[in-house]
Amino acid sequence: MSEMFSMSALGSAAPPRVTREQKTLRAGFIPLMDASILIVAAELGFAEKEGLKLDLVRDVSWANVRDRLAFRQFDIAHMLSPMPVASMLGLGSNPSPTITPFSLGRGGNAITLSARIFERMQILTGLPDDASALANAQALAAVLLDMRARGEAAPTLGMTYPFSSHNYEFRYWLAAGGIDPDRDVKLVVVPPPLTSDALAAGAIDGFCVGAPWNMVASERGTGRIVAAKQDIWPLAPEKVLGLRPEWAEANADTVSRLIVALDRAARWCDEPGNHDHLAEILSSAPYIQAPRDIIRRVLNGEFHLDARGNKRIIPDYFLFHRGAANYPRPHQALWIYSQMMRWGQAEFSGDNRAKAESAYRPDLYRNALGAEASTPDATEEAEMLSAFMDGKPFDTADMAAYVARFPVRTDAAPPLAAHDA
Amino acid sequence: MSGSRISADLTILVIDENAIRASIIEEGLAEAGHRKVTVIHEVQGVARLIETLQPDVIIIDIESPNRDMMEHMFQLTRSVSRPIAMFVDSSDTASIEAAVDAGVSAYIVDGLKKERVKPILDMAVSRFNAFSRLQRELAEARNALEERKVIERAKGILMKMRGLSEEEAFALLRQSAMNEKKKIADIAQSVVTAAGLLL
């Protein structure tokens, strides 16, 4: 059949270049908007230009992505930023060494509560429609006390994975409002595409997931967006490119080419003039099954907070490249580690600190891009380390003390329980 | 795969959204002498089930998006008496690779001897593989049947429109396929489509 006819084409083809490094890469991804850079690198020829072929393989769970990378079904993977850190610390079910030389952008997460809970927050506390993320968290704390006084069950809230930006950001937001995420609410895992339906069905009362699922729920009128990732910590890392360190070493040239391809794709994704095209690619069949106009608005950072017409524009809701968004900052890995300590997932030790830091590899990023590398601006970066919603600056010098300064953490006195009758 | 008595007392939970495949696994476990086997097809309420059932081994298909939910649950229970972890034996990565290839994953209670679990995982892997083979063969058979139907219809159209015999109609299809370097079924499909447009 077709094989025998392709033989004629073989004669004219150039002989394949002799190279020991892999040039066709299997890339695992979860259908989310923050997979854009990988998708665009494969779809618009950025990988091809660097002599690489990206075979994108859609997966259904982060546990699968982790295992398929570990067991060599994937060469590279779209991963949650805490996953390489967890792997290096030996946390989770199948910790296998994983590094990241490239961050797939910043932003994209938000926290949504059910319209029902939000209405109670407004009635009980007089919360305005344009309240800050912190005021929203405090109002939720007031409602939780009211629910407890009335003997109602604590709400169930959804996130994506135990080692996810969503888990740590949701916990950060709740705790900043005085809510203990382990005692005052019930945190469960819900696959992102199911969050809007789970909220509508009353199975969960809120969630923290990536785009576009918050907007999908708010436009349906079932949810109210109460905080964006930027409100919690603008520098919080989101998704990263995960690699096995031994594979990266054996394929150093390929890794450099890949970083160049991703850098070009990231610059393309950042360009507002390309967003119509990007929305079209993302909403096509193999990628995200969500309406194209919602994806287009999310790219603009144009939020419909609810179905009543309350809007909010979040500039740079998605940062694919600017602000050195692709630079894997070791202090981002350390912040993730601090939150793992805060919530009892990891212990403090100098050894662990070094392991956590080793997951992020800016050296590989710099080597690949040379003079074109977008590195962080020192002044801006110092400001960013203080830009948390609760005003607590991140201190990398003394991690144990940083964690101890949080009034709400695992093993700390439960704040809301003090009000028990 | 002969039933080893020492592992027959293990409590095993099978989570597979595909009911047919789950029953094939269940049968394999029964053949190996396992009696304490629970099979579920959806993960709704699995956390409570794991609490009450206290399984030693959990077998799950990796197409289930609910694996992340289980990872979370194992994180929460890691400090209690029965921490559960994914089946990984660093000395035997080949067998875990085979499992991931086959689309199955297993979690075991920490401290359980690997040699007690390995036959269970090996059995699950071979049955998962056999199941995908069956499904592939079924799909191929369906495809072949569809192709034959299209060729029959194209022959009928050519016989009617060009007054050919059945043999001549088939020869014409075959000749066109060779000339155009296509499959006969593809040519037949174009004939059927074209006839639909022209008539």
Coordinates of C-alpha atoms in Angstrom, one line a residue:
Chain A
M1 CA 0.0 0.0 0.0
S2 CA 1.3 3.4 0.9
E3 CA 4.7 2.1 2.0
M4 CA 5.7 0.8 -1.4
F5 CA 4.9 4.2 -3.1
S6 CA 6.9 6.2 -0.6
M7 CA 10.0 4.4 -1.8
S8 CA 10.4 6.7 -4.8
A9 CA 10.6 9.6 -2.4
L10 CA 13.4 8.1 -0.5
G11 CA 15.8 8.3 -3.4
S12 CA 15.7 12.1 -3.6
A13 CA 15.8 12.6 0.2
A14 CA 19.0 13.8 1.8
P15 CA 20.8 11.2 3.8
P16 CA 19.9 11.5 7.5
R17 CA 22.4 13.5 9.6
V18 CA 24.4 11.2 11.8
T19 CA 23.8 12.2 15.4
R20 CA 23.5 10.3 18.6
E21 CA 21.1 12.7 20.1
Q22 CA 17.4 12.3 20.0
K23 CA 15.6 14.6 17.6
T24 CA 12.0 13.4 17.9
L25 CA 10.7 14.1 21.3
R26 CA 7.5 12.8 22.9
A27 CA 6.0 15.5 25.0
G28 CA 3.3 14.8 27.5
F29 CA 0.8 17.6 28.3
I30 CA -2.5 18.2 30.1
P31 CA -5.0 20.2 28.0
L32 CA -4.7 23.6 29.7
M33 CA -4.0 27.1 28.4
D34 CA -0.5 27.1 30.1
A35 CA 0.5 24.3 27.7
S36 CA 0.4 27.0 24.9
I37 CA 4.2 27.3 24.5
L38 CA 4.6 23.6 23.8
I39 CA 1.6 23.5 21.6
V40 CA 2.7 26.5 19.5
A41 CA 6.3 25.2 19.3
A42 CA 4.9 22.0 17.7
E43 CA 2.1 23.5 15.6
L44 CA 3.8 26.6 14.2
G45 CA 7.1 25.2 13.2
F46 CA 9.3 26.6 16.0
A47 CA 10.6 23.2 17.0
E48 CA 11.1 22.2 13.3
K49 CA 13.2 25.2 12.7
E50 CA 15.6 23.9 15.4
G51 CA 15.7 20.5 13.8
L52 CA 13.4 18.9 16.3
K53 CA 10.0 17.1 16.1
L54 CA 7.6 17.4 19.0
D55 CA 5.1 14.6 19.3
L56 CA 2.5 16.0 21.7
V57 CA 0.7 13.4 23.8
R58 CA -2.3 14.5 25.7
D59 CA -2.7 12.9 29.1
V60 CA -5.4 12.8 31.8
S61 CA -3.6 13.1 35.1
W62 CA -0.5 14.7 36.6
A63 CA 0.4 11.3 38.2
N64 CA 0.5 9.8 34.7
V65 CA 2.6 12.6 33.3
R66 CA 5.0 12.1 36.2
D67 CA 5.2 8.3 35.7
R68 CA 5.4 8.4 32.0
L69 CA 8.3 10.8 32.1
A70 CA 10.0 8.6 34.8
F71 CA 9.5 5.4 32.8
R72 CA 10.6 6.9 29.5
Q73 CA 7.4 7.0 27.6
F74 CA 7.8 10.8 27.5
D75 CA 11.1 12.6 26.9
I76 CA 9.8 15.9 28.1
A77 CA 6.6 17.0 29.9
H78 CA 4.3 19.9 30.8
M79 CA 4.4 19.8 34.6
L80 CA 3.2 21.7 37.6
S81 CA 6.0 23.8 39.0
P82 CA 6.1 21.9 42.3
M83 CA 6.5 18.5 40.6
P84 CA 10.2 18.7 39.9
V85 CA 10.8 20.0 43.5
A86 CA 8.7 17.1 45.0
S87 CA 10.6 14.6 42.9
M88 CA 14.0 15.9 44.0
L89 CA 12.8 15.8 47.6
G90 CA 11.6 12.2 47.2
L91 CA 7.9 13.1 47.9
G92 CA 4.9 11.5 46.3
S93 CA 4.2 8.0 45.0
N94 CA 6.9 7.7 42.4
P95 CA 9.6 10.2 43.0
S96 CA 12.1 10.0 40.1
P97 CA 14.7 12.8 39.6
T98 CA 13.2 15.6 37.5
I99 CA 14.6 19.0 36.6
T100 CA 13.3 22.1 34.8
P101 CA 15.4 24.3 32.5
F102 CA 12.4 26.4 31.3
S103 CA 9.3 27.8 32.9
L104 CA 6.2 27.7 30.7
G105 CA 5.0 31.1 31.8
R106 CA 3.4 32.8 34.8
G107 CA -0.2 33.4 35.8
G108 CA -3.4 31.7 34.7
N109 CA -4.8 30.4 38.0
A110 CA -7.7 31.8 40.0
I111 CA -9.9 30.8 42.9
T112 CA -13.6 30.5 42.3
L113 CA -16.3 30.0 45.0
S114 CA -19.8 28.9 44.4
A115 CA -22.3 31.7 43.8
R116 CA -24.2 30.5 46.8
I117 CA -21.3 30.8 49.2
F118 CA -20.3 34.2 47.8
E119 CA -23.8 35.5 48.3
R120 CA -23.6 34.5 52.0
M121 CA -20.3 36.3 52.2
Q122 CA -21.9 39.5 50.9
I123 CA -25.0 39.3 53.1
L124 CA -23.0 38.4 56.2
T125 CA -20.2 40.9 55.9
G126 CA -21.4 43.6 53.4
L127 CA -18.6 42.6 51.1
P128 CA -18.5 44.8 48.0
D129 CA -18.4 43.4 44.5
D130 CA -14.8 44.7 43.9
A131 CA -13.4 43.5 47.2
S132 CA -9.7 42.5 47.4
A133 CA -8.5 38.9 47.4
L134 CA -7.7 39.3 51.1
A135 CA -11.1 40.8 52.0
N136 CA -12.8 37.9 50.1
A137 CA -10.8 35.3 52.2
Q138 CA -11.7 37.1 55.4
A139 CA -15.4 37.1 54.4
L140 CA -15.2 33.4 53.7
A141 CA -13.7 32.9 57.2
A142 CA -16.8 34.8 58.7
V143 CA -19.2 32.5 56.7
L144 CA -17.3 29.4 57.9
L145 CA -17.9 30.5 61.5
D146 CA -21.5 31.2 60.8
M147 CA -21.9 27.8 59.1
R148 CA -20.3 26.1 62.1
A149 CA -22.6 27.9 64.5
R150 CA -25.5 26.6 62.6
G151 CA -24.2 23.1 62.5
E152 CA -23.7 23.0 58.8
A153 CA -20.9 20.8 57.3
A154 CA -17.7 22.5 56.3
P155 CA -17.4 23.3 52.6
T156 CA -15.5 21.0 50.2
L157 CA -13.0 22.8 48.0
G158 CA -11.3 21.4 44.9
M159 CA -7.7 21.7 43.6
T160 CA -5.6 19.7 41.2
Y161 CA -2.8 17.7 42.8
P162 CA -1.0 17.5 46.2
F163 CA 2.1 19.1 44.7
S164 CA 0.5 21.8 42.6
S165 CA 0.7 25.6 42.5
H166 CA -3.1 25.4 43.0
N167 CA -2.8 23.5 46.3
Y168 CA -0.2 26.0 47.7
E169 CA -2.0 29.1 46.4
F170 CA -5.4 28.0 47.6
R171 CA -3.9 27.3 51.0
Y172 CA -2.1 30.6 51.0
W173 CA -5.3 32.5 50.3
L174 CA -7.4 30.6 52.8
A175 CA -4.7 30.9 55.5
A176 CA -4.3 34.7 54.8
G177 CA -8.0 35.0 55.7
G178 CA -7.4 33.1 58.9
I179 CA -8.8 29.7 57.6
D180 CA -6.9 26.5 58.3
P181 CA -7.1 24.5 55.0
D182 CA -6.8 21.2 56.8
R183 CA -9.3 21.7 59.6
D184 CA -11.8 24.4 58.6
V185 CA -12.6 23.2 55.0
K186 CA -12.2 19.9 53.2
L187 CA -9.7 20.0 50.3
V188 CA -10.2 17.4 47.6
V189 CA -8.7 16.8 44.1
V190 CA -11.0 17.4 41.1
P191 CA -9.7 17.1 37.5
P192 CA -9.8 20.7 36.0
P193 CA -12.3 20.0 33.2
L194 CA -14.8 18.7 35.7
T195 CA -14.6 21.6 38.2
S196 CA -17.4 23.7 36.6
D197 CA -19.8 20.8 36.5
A198 CA -18.8 19.7 40.1
L199 CA -19.5 23.2 41.3
A200 CA -22.9 23.3 39.4
A201 CA -23.8 19.9 40.9
G202 CA -22.9 21.1 44.4
A203 CA -20.3 18.4 44.8
I204 CA -17.7 21.2 45.7
D205 CA -18.2 24.7 46.9
G206 CA -15.1 26.3 45.3
F207 CA -11.9 25.5 43.5
C208 CA -8.5 26.7 42.5
V209 CA -7.5 25.6 39.0
G210 CA -5.8 27.0 35.8
A211 CA -7.4 28.7 32.9
P212 CA -9.9 28.6 31.4
W213 CA -11.9 26.7 33.9
N214 CA -12.6 29.6 36.4
M215 CA -14.0 31.7 33.6
V216 CA -16.1 28.7 32.4
A217 CA -17.8 28.5 35.8
S218 CA -18.3 32.2 36.3
E219 CA -19.8 32.7 32.8
R220 CA -22.3 29.9 33.6
G221 CA -23.3 31.8 36.7
T222 CA -22.4 28.9 39.1
G223 CA -19.2 30.5 40.4
R224 CA -17.7 33.7 41.5
I225 CA -14.0 34.4 41.0
V226 CA -12.6 35.7 44.3
A227 CA -8.8 35.8 43.7
A228 CA -6.3 35.5 40.9
K229 CA -2.9 34.0 41.1
Q230 CA -1.4 37.6 40.7
D231 CA -3.2 38.7 43.9
I232 CA -1.6 36.0 45.9
W233 CA 2.0 36.3 44.6
P234 CA 2.7 37.7 41.2
L235 CA 5.9 35.8 40.8
A236 CA 4.4 32.4 41.7
P237 CA 5.6 29.8 39.2
E238 CA 3.0 28.0 37.3
K239 CA 3.9 25.2 34.8
V240 CA 7.4 24.1 33.8
L241 CA 9.1 21.9 31.3
G242 CA 10.1 18.7 33.1
L243 CA 13.1 16.5 32.0
R244 CA 15.0 13.6 33.4
P245 CA 18.4 14.9 34.4
E246 CA 20.3 11.9 32.9
W247 CA 18.3 12.3 29.6
A248 CA 19.1 16.1 29.6
E249 CA 22.8 15.2 30.0
A250 CA 22.8 12.7 27.2
N251 CA 20.9 15.0 24.9
A252 CA 22.5 18.4 25.8
D253 CA 22.4 19.7 22.2
T254 CA 18.8 18.7 21.8
V255 CA 17.9 20.4 25.1
S256 CA 19.5 23.6 23.9
R257 CA 17.6 23.5 20.6
L258 CA 14.4 22.8 22.5
I259 CA 14.9 25.8 24.8
V260 CA 15.5 28.0 21.8
A261 CA 12.3 26.7 20.1
L262 CA 10.3 27.2 23.3
D263 CA 11.8 30.7 23.7
R264 CA 10.6 31.6 20.2
A265 CA 7.2 30.1 20.8
A266 CA 6.9 31.9 24.1
R267 CA 7.6 35.3 22.4
W268 CA 5.0 34.5 19.8
C269 CA 2.4 33.6 22.5
D270 CA 3.1 36.9 24.3
E271 CA 2.3 39.0 21.3
P272 CA -1.4 40.3 21.6
G273 CA -1.6 40.4 17.8
N274 CA -1.3 36.6 17.8
H275 CA -4.0 35.9 20.4
D276 CA -6.8 35.3 17.9
H277 CA -4.7 32.7 16.2
L278 CA -3.6 31.2 19.6
A279 CA -7.2 31.0 20.8
E280 CA -8.1 29.2 17.5
I281 CA -5.3 26.7 18.0
L282 CA -6.0 26.1 21.7
S283 CA -9.7 25.6 21.2
S284 CA -9.2 23.0 18.3
A285 CA -10.0 19.4 18.9
P286 CA -6.7 17.9 20.2
Y287 CA -6.3 20.6 22.8
I288 CA -8.8 22.4 25.1
Q289 CA -12.4 21.6 24.9
A290 CA -13.7 25.1 25.9
P291 CA -15.4 27.8 23.8
R292 CA -12.9 29.8 21.7
D293 CA -14.3 33.2 22.8
I294 CA -13.7 32.4 26.5
I295 CA -10.2 31.3 25.7
R296 CA -9.7 34.5 23.7
R297 CA -10.9 36.7 26.7
V298 CA -8.8 34.8 29.2
L299 CA -5.7 35.6 27.0
N300 CA -6.7 39.2 27.4
G301 CA -7.0 38.9 31.1
E302 CA -10.6 39.9 30.7
F303 CA -12.6 38.4 33.5
H304 CA -16.2 38.0 33.9
L305 CA -16.3 37.6 37.7
D306 CA -19.8 36.3 37.7
A307 CA -22.8 36.1 35.4
R308 CA -24.2 39.5 36.5
G309 CA -21.7 41.4 34.5
N310 CA -19.1 42.2 37.1
K311 CA -15.8 42.4 35.2
R312 CA -12.2 42.8 36.1
I313 CA -9.2 43.2 33.7
I314 CA -6.1 41.6 35.1
P315 CA -3.1 42.9 33.1
D316 CA -0.6 40.2 32.3
Y317 CA -3.0 37.5 33.6
F318 CA -0.9 35.3 31.3
L319 CA 2.8 36.0 31.0
F320 CA 4.3 33.7 28.4
H321 CA 7.6 35.4 28.1
R322 CA 7.9 39.0 29.4
G323 CA 9.2 39.7 32.9
A324 CA 11.7 36.8 32.4
A325 CA 8.7 34.5 32.8
N326 CA 10.7 31.6 31.3
Y327 CA 13.6 31.9 33.6
P328 CA 13.5 29.1 36.2
R329 CA 14.3 30.9 39.4
P330 CA 15.9 28.8 42.1
H331 CA 14.1 31.0 44.7
Q332 CA 10.8 30.0 43.2
A333 CA 11.7 26.3 43.9
L334 CA 12.6 27.4 47.4
W335 CA 9.3 29.1 47.9
I336 CA 7.6 25.9 46.8
Y337 CA 9.7 24.0 49.3
S338 CA 8.7 26.5 52.1
Q339 CA 5.1 25.8 51.4
M340 CA 5.7 22.1 51.5
M341 CA 7.3 22.6 54.9
R342 CA 4.4 24.9 56.0
W343 CA 1.8 22.2 55.2
G344 CA 3.8 19.3 56.6
Q345 CA 4.8 17.6 53.3
A346 CA 8.5 18.1 53.9
E347 CA 10.9 18.6 56.7
F348 CA 13.4 21.4 57.0
S349 CA 17.1 20.6 56.5
G350 CA 20.0 22.1 54.6
D351 CA 20.2 18.9 52.5
N352 CA 16.5 19.3 51.5
R353 CA 17.0 22.9 50.7
A354 CA 19.8 22.0 48.3
K355 CA 17.7 19.3 46.7
A356 CA 14.8 21.6 46.2
E357 CA 17.0 24.3 44.6
S358 CA 18.6 21.7 42.3
A359 CA 15.2 21.1 40.6
Y360 CA 15.4 24.5 38.8
R361 CA 18.2 24.8 36.3
P362 CA 18.7 28.4 35.1
D363 CA 22.2 27.4 33.9
L364 CA 20.7 25.3 31.1
Y365 CA 18.4 28.2 30.2
R366 CA 21.3 30.6 30.0
N367 CA 23.6 28.2 28.1
A368 CA 21.0 27.6 25.4
L369 CA 20.0 31.2 24.8
G370 CA 23.3 33.0 25.5
A371 CA 22.8 36.8 24.9
E372 CA 19.1 36.2 24.1
A373 CA 18.3 34.8 27.6
S374 CA 15.7 36.9 29.5
T375 CA 17.1 37.1 33.0
P376 CA 15.3 38.7 35.9
D377 CA 15.9 42.4 36.8
A378 CA 17.5 42.5 40.2
T379 CA 15.5 45.5 41.6
E380 CA 12.2 44.2 40.3
E381 CA 13.0 40.7 41.7
A382 CA 13.7 42.1 45.1
E383 CA 10.3 43.9 45.1
M384 CA 8.6 40.7 43.9
L385 CA 9.9 38.8 47.0
S386 CA 7.7 41.1 49.2
A387 CA 4.7 41.2 46.9
F388 CA 2.5 38.7 48.8
M389 CA -1.2 39.2 49.6
D390 CA -0.5 39.0 53.3
G391 CA 2.5 41.4 53.1
K392 CA 4.9 38.8 54.4
P393 CA 8.2 39.0 52.5
F394 CA 9.8 35.8 51.4
D395 CA 13.1 35.3 53.2
T396 CA 15.3 32.7 51.5
A397 CA 18.1 33.2 54.0
D398 CA 16.2 31.6 56.9
M399 CA 13.5 29.3 55.6
A400 CA 12.6 27.7 58.9
A401 CA 11.9 31.2 60.4
Y402 CA 10.0 32.2 57.3
V403 CA 7.7 29.2 57.7
A404 CA 7.3 29.8 61.5
R405 CA 6.1 33.3 60.9
F406 CA 2.8 32.0 59.3
P407 CA 0.2 31.9 62.1
V408 CA -1.8 29.3 60.1
R409 CA 0.3 26.2 59.2
T410 CA 0.3 22.5 60.0
D411 CA 0.9 21.9 63.7
A412 CA 0.0 25.6 64.5
A413 CA -3.0 26.3 66.7
P414 CA -6.1 26.2 64.6
P415 CA -7.4 29.8 64.3
L416 CA -11.1 29.2 63.7
A417 CA -11.3 26.5 66.3
A418 CA -10.7 29.1 69.0
H419 CA -14.1 30.4 68.4
D420 CA -15.8 27.1 69.1
A421 CA -18.5 27.2 71.7
Chain B
M1 CA 0.9 -17.2 37.0
S2 CA 0.2 -20.2 39.1
G3 CA -1.6 -19.2 42.3
S4 CA 0.9 -18.8 45.0
R5 CA -0.7 -19.6 48.3
I6 CA 1.3 -17.1 50.3
S7 CA -0.3 -14.1 48.5
A8 CA -3.8 -15.4 48.3
D9 CA -4.8 -13.7 51.5
L10 CA -4.1 -10.2 50.1
T11 CA -7.0 -7.7 49.9
I12 CA -7.0 -6.3 46.4
L13 CA -9.0 -3.4 45.0
V14 CA -9.3 -3.1 41.2
I15 CA -10.4 0.3 39.8
D16 CA -11.1 0.2 36.1
E17 CA -13.7 2.3 34.2
N18 CA -13.8 -0.5 31.6
A19 CA -16.1 -3.1 33.1
I20 CA -15.1 -5.8 30.7
R21 CA -11.4 -5.4 31.3
A22 CA -12.0 -5.2 35.1
S23 CA -13.8 -8.6 34.9
I24 CA -10.9 -10.1 33.0
I25 CA -8.5 -8.9 35.7
E26 CA -10.9 -10.2 38.4
E27 CA -11.0 -13.6 36.8
G28 CA -7.2 -13.7 36.6
L29 CA -7.0 -12.9 40.3
A30 CA -9.5 -15.6 41.1
E31 CA -7.5 -18.1 39.1
A32 CA -4.4 -17.2 41.1
G33 CA -6.3 -18.0 44.3
H34 CA -7.2 -14.5 45.4
R35 CA -10.6 -14.4 47.1
K36 CA -10.6 -10.9 48.7
V37 CA -11.0 -8.9 45.5
T38 CA -13.2 -5.8 45.1
V39 CA -13.8 -4.3 41.7
I40 CA -15.2 -0.8 41.1
H41 CA -15.8 1.1 37.8
E42 CA -16.0 4.6 39.0
V43 CA -14.0 6.4 41.6
Q44 CA -16.9 8.2 43.3
G45 CA -16.5 7.5 47.0
V46 CA -13.3 5.5 46.6
A47 CA -11.7 7.3 49.5
R48 CA -14.2 5.9 51.9
L49 CA -14.0 2.5 50.3
I50 CA -10.2 2.4 50.7
E51 CA -10.7 3.3 54.4
T52 CA -13.1 0.5 55.1
L53 CA -11.6 -2.1 52.8
Q54 CA -7.9 -1.4 53.8
P55 CA -6.6 -3.0 50.6
D56 CA -3.0 -4.2 50.4
V57 CA -2.9 -3.7 46.7
I58 CA -4.7 -1.3 44.4
I59 CA -4.7 -1.9 40.7
I60 CA -5.9 1.1 38.6
D61 CA -6.1 1.8 34.9
I62 CA -4.0 4.9 34.0
E63 CA -6.6 6.4 31.7
S64 CA -8.5 7.3 34.9
P65 CA -8.3 11.0 35.5
N66 CA -9.0 10.2 39.1
R67 CA -5.4 9.0 39.7
D68 CA -4.6 12.6 40.9
M69 CA -7.3 12.3 43.5
M70 CA -5.8 9.1 44.8
E71 CA -2.3 10.7 44.9
H72 CA -3.8 13.4 47.2
M73 CA -5.4 10.8 49.4
F74 CA -2.2 8.8 49.7
Q75 CA -0.5 12.1 50.7
L76 CA -3.0 12.6 53.5
T77 CA -2.7 9.1 54.8
R78 CA 1.1 8.9 54.6
S79 CA 1.5 9.6 58.2
V80 CA -1.2 7.1 59.4
S81 CA -0.6 3.4 59.9
R82 CA -1.0 2.2 56.4
P83 CA 0.9 4.5 54.0
I84 CA 0.2 3.5 50.3
A85 CA 2.8 4.0 47.6
M86 CA 3.0 3.2 43.9
F87 CA 4.5 -0.1 43.1
V88 CA 8.1 0.7 42.3
D89 CA 11.0 -1.6 42.8
S90 CA 14.2 0.1 41.7
S91 CA 15.7 -3.3 40.9
D92 CA 12.9 -4.1 38.5
T93 CA 12.2 -1.0 36.4
A94 CA 11.5 -3.3 33.4
S95 CA 8.3 -4.7 34.9
I96 CA 7.0 -1.2 36.0
E97 CA 7.8 0.1 32.5
A98 CA 5.8 -2.8 31.0
A99 CA 2.9 -1.9 33.3
V100 CA 2.9 1.8 32.3
D101 CA 3.1 0.7 28.7
A102 CA 0.2 -1.6 29.1
G103 CA -1.8 1.2 30.8
V104 CA -2.0 -0.2 34.3
S105 CA -0.6 1.0 37.6
A106 CA -0.5 -0.5 41.0
Y107 CA -0.3 0.9 44.5
I108 CA 0.7 -1.2 47.5
V109 CA 0.8 -0.8 51.2
D110 CA 4.2 0.2 52.3
G111 CA 6.2 -2.8 53.8
L112 CA 4.4 -5.4 51.7
K113 CA 7.0 -7.7 50.2
K114 CA 7.6 -7.0 46.5
E115 CA 7.6 -10.7 45.6
R116 CA 4.1 -11.1 46.9
V117 CA 2.9 -8.3 44.6
K118 CA 4.9 -9.0 41.4
P119 CA 2.8 -11.9 40.2
I120 CA -0.3 -9.8 40.6
L121 CA 1.1 -7.0 38.6
D122 CA 2.5 -9.3 35.9
M123 CA -0.9 -10.9 35.6
A124 CA -2.6 -7.5 35.3
V125 CA -0.1 -6.4 32.7
S126 CA -0.6 -9.5 30.5
R127 CA -4.3 -9.2 30.7
F128 CA -4.3 -5.5 30.0
N129 CA -2.1 -6.3 26.9
A130 CA -4.4 -9.1 25.8
F131 CA -7.4 -6.9 26.2
S132 CA -5.9 -4.1 24.0
R133 CA -4.9 -6.7 21.4
L134 CA -8.5 -8.0 21.3
Q135 CA -9.8 -4.4 21.0
R136 CA -7.3 -3.7 18.2
E137 CA -8.3 -6.9 16.3
L138 CA -11.9 -6.1 16.7
A139 CA -11.4 -2.6 15.3
E140 CA -9.4 -4.0 12.4
A141 CA -12.1 -6.6 11.7
R142 CA -14.8 -3.8 11.8
N143 CA -12.7 -1.7 9.5
A144 CA -12.2 -4.6 7.0
L145 CA -16.0 -5.2 7.0
E146 CA -16.7 -1.6 6.3
E147 CA -14.2 -1.6 3.4
R148 CA -15.8 -4.6 1.9
K149 CA -19.2 -3.0 2.1
V150 CA -17.9 0.1 0.3
I151 CA -16.3 -1.9 -2.4
E152 CA -19.5 -3.8 -2.9
R153 CA -21.5 -0.6 -3.3
A154 CA -18.9 0.9 -5.7
K155 CA -19.1 -2.2 -7.8
G156 CA -22.8 -2.0 -7.9
I157 CA -22.7 1.7 -9.0
L158 CA -20.1 0.9 -11.8
M159 CA -22.1 -2.1 -13.0
K160 CA -25.3 0.0 -13.2
M161 CA -23.8 3.2 -14.6
R162 CA -21.3 1.7 -17.1
G163 CA -23.0 -1.6 -17.8
L164 CA -20.1 -3.7 -16.6
S165 CA -20.1 -7.2 -15.2
E166 CA -19.2 -7.6 -11.5
E167 CA -15.7 -8.9 -12.5
E168 CA -15.1 -5.9 -14.8
A169 CA -16.3 -3.5 -12.2
F170 CA -13.8 -4.9 -9.7
A171 CA -11.0 -4.9 -12.3
L172 CA -11.7 -1.3 -13.0
L173 CA -11.5 -0.4 -9.3
R174 CA -8.3 -2.4 -8.9
Q175 CA -6.7 -0.8 -12.0
S176 CA -7.6 2.8 -10.8
A177 CA -6.2 2.0 -7.4
M178 CA -2.9 0.9 -8.9
N179 CA -2.7 3.9 -11.2
E180 CA -3.5 6.3 -8.4
K181 CA -1.4 4.5 -5.9
K182 CA -4.3 4.2 -3.5
K183 CA -6.2 1.5 -1.7
I184 CA -9.1 -0.1 -3.5
A185 CA -11.3 0.9 -0.6
D186 CA -10.3 4.5 -1.0
I187 CA -11.1 4.4 -4.7
A188 CA -14.4 2.7 -4.0
Q189 CA -15.2 5.4 -1.4
S190 CA -14.6 8.1 -4.1
V191 CA -16.9 6.3 -6.5
V192 CA -19.6 6.1 -3.8
T193 CA -19.2 9.8 -2.9
A194 CA -19.1 10.9 -6.5
A195 CA -22.2 8.9 -7.3
G196 CA -23.9 10.5 -4.3
L197 CA -23.1 14.0 -5.7
L198 CA -24.1 13.2 -9.3
L199 CA -27.3 11.2 -8.8

